[in-house]
PDB file of C-alpha atoms in Angstrom:
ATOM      1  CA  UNK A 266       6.954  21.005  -9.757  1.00 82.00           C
ATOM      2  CA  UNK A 267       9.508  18.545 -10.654  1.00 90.00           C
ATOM      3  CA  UNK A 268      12.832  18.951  -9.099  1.00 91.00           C
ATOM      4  CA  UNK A 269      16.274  18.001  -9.058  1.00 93.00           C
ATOM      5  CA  UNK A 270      18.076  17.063  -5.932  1.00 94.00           C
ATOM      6  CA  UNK A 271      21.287  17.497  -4.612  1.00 96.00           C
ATOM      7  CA  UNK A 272      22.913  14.923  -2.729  1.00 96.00           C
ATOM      8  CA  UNK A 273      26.191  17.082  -2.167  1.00 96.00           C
ATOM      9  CA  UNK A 274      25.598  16.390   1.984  1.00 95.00           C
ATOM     10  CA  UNK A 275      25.634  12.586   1.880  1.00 95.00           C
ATOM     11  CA  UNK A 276      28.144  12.274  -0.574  1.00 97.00           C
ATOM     12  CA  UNK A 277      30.709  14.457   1.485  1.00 97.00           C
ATOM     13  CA  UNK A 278      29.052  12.416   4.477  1.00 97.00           C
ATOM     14  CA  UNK A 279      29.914   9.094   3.192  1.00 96.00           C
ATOM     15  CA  UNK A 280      33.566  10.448   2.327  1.00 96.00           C
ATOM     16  CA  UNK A 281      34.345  11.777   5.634  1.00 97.00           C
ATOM     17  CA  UNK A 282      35.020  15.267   4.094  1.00 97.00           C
ATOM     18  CA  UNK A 283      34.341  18.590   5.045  1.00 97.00           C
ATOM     19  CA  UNK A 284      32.592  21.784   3.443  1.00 97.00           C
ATOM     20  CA  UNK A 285      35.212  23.746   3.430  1.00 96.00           C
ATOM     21  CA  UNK A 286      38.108  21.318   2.504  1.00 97.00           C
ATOM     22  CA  UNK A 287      36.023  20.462  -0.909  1.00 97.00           C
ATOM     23  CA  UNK A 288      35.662  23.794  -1.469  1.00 97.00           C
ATOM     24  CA  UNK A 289      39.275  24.705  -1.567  1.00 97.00           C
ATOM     25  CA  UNK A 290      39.831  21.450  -3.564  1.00 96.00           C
ATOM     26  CA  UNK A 291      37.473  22.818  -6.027  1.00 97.00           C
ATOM     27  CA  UNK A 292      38.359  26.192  -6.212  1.00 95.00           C
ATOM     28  CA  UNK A 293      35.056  27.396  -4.820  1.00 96.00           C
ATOM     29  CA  UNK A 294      34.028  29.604  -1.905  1.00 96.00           C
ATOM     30  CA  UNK A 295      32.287  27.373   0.600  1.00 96.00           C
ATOM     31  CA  UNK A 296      29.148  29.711   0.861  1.00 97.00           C
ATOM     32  CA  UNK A 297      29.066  29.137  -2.854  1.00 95.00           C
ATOM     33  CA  UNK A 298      29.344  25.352  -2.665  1.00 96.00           C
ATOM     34  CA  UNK A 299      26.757  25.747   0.722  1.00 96.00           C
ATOM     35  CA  UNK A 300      24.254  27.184  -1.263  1.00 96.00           C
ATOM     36  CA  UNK A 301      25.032  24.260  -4.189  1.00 95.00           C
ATOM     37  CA  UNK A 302      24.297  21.633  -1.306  1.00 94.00           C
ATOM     38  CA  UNK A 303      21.037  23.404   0.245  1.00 93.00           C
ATOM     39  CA  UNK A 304      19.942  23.101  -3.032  1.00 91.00           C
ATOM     40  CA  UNK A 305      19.541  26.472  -3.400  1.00 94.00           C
ATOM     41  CA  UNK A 306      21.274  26.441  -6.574  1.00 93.00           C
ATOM     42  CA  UNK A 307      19.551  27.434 -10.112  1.00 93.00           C
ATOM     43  CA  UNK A 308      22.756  26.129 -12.548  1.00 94.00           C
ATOM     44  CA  UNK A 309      25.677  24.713 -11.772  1.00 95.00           C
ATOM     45  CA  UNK A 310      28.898  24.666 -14.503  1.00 96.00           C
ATOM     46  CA  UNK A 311      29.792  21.769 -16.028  1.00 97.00           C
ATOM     47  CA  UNK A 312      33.400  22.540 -14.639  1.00 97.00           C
ATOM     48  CA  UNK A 313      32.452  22.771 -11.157  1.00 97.00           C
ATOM     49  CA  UNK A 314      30.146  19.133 -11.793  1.00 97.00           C
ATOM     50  CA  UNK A 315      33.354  18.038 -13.151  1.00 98.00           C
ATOM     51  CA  UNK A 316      35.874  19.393 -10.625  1.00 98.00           C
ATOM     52  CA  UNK A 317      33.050  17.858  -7.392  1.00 98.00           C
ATOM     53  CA  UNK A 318      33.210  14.477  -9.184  1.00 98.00           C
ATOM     54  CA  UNK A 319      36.970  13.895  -9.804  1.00 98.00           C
ATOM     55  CA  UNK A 320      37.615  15.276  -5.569  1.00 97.00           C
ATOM     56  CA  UNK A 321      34.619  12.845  -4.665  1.00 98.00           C
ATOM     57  CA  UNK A 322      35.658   9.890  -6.752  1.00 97.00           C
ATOM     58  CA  UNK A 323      31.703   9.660  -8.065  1.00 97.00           C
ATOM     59  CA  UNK A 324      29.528  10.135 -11.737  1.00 98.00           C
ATOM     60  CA  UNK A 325      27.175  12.856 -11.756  1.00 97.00           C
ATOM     61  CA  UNK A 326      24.592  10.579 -10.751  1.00 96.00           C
ATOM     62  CA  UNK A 327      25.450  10.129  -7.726  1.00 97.00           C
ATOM     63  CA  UNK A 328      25.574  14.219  -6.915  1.00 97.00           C
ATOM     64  CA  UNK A 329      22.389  14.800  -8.709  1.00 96.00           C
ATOM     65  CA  UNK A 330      18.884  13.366  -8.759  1.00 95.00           C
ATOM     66  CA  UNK A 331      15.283  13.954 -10.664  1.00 94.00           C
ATOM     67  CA  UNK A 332      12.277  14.183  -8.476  1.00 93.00           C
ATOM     68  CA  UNK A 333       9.397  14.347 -10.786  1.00 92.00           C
ATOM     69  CA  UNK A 334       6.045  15.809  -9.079  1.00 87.00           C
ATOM     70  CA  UNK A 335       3.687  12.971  -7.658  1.00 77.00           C
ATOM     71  CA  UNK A 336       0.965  15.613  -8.046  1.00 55.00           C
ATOM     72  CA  UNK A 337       1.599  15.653 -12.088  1.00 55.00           C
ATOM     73  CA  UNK A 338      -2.025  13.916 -13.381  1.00 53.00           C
ATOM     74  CA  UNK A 339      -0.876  11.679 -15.968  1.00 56.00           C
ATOM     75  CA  UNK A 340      -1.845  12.572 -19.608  1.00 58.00           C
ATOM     76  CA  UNK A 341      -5.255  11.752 -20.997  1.00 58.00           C
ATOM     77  CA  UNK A 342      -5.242   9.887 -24.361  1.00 59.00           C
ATOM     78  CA  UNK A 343      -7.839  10.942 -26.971  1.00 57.00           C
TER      79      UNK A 343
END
């Protein structure tokens, strides 16, 4: 099944920053923003995209990423 991954983890990696300090920033609870990063997540606002961008200083992009599935068979022509 084609997914999308979140790259929460190494973006708060690469900025030195802590769970819980972007979640206050954000105005989340950090078990909701820890189940965001696990990628256990089904939705996620466009506010709260919004709010982790402008405290990360990234585009969506770089939060979010499509996996398709390599087991997809790729579509017969007729």
């Amino acid at each position: 099944m084609d997914k999308i991954i979140v790259r929460l983890d190494v973006m708060l990696a690469e900025r030195k920053m802590q769970l819980g300090q972007l979640a206050s920033r954000v105005g989340l609870t950090p078990a909701n923003l820890s189940i965001l990063k696990t990628g256990k997540a089904r939705a996620i606002r466009f506010s709260t995209l919004r709010a982790l961008c402008r405290e990360l200083h990234c585009q969506p992009g770089d939060l979010l990423e499509y996996q398709p599935d390599d087991e997809q068979e790729p579509q017969k022509r007729v």
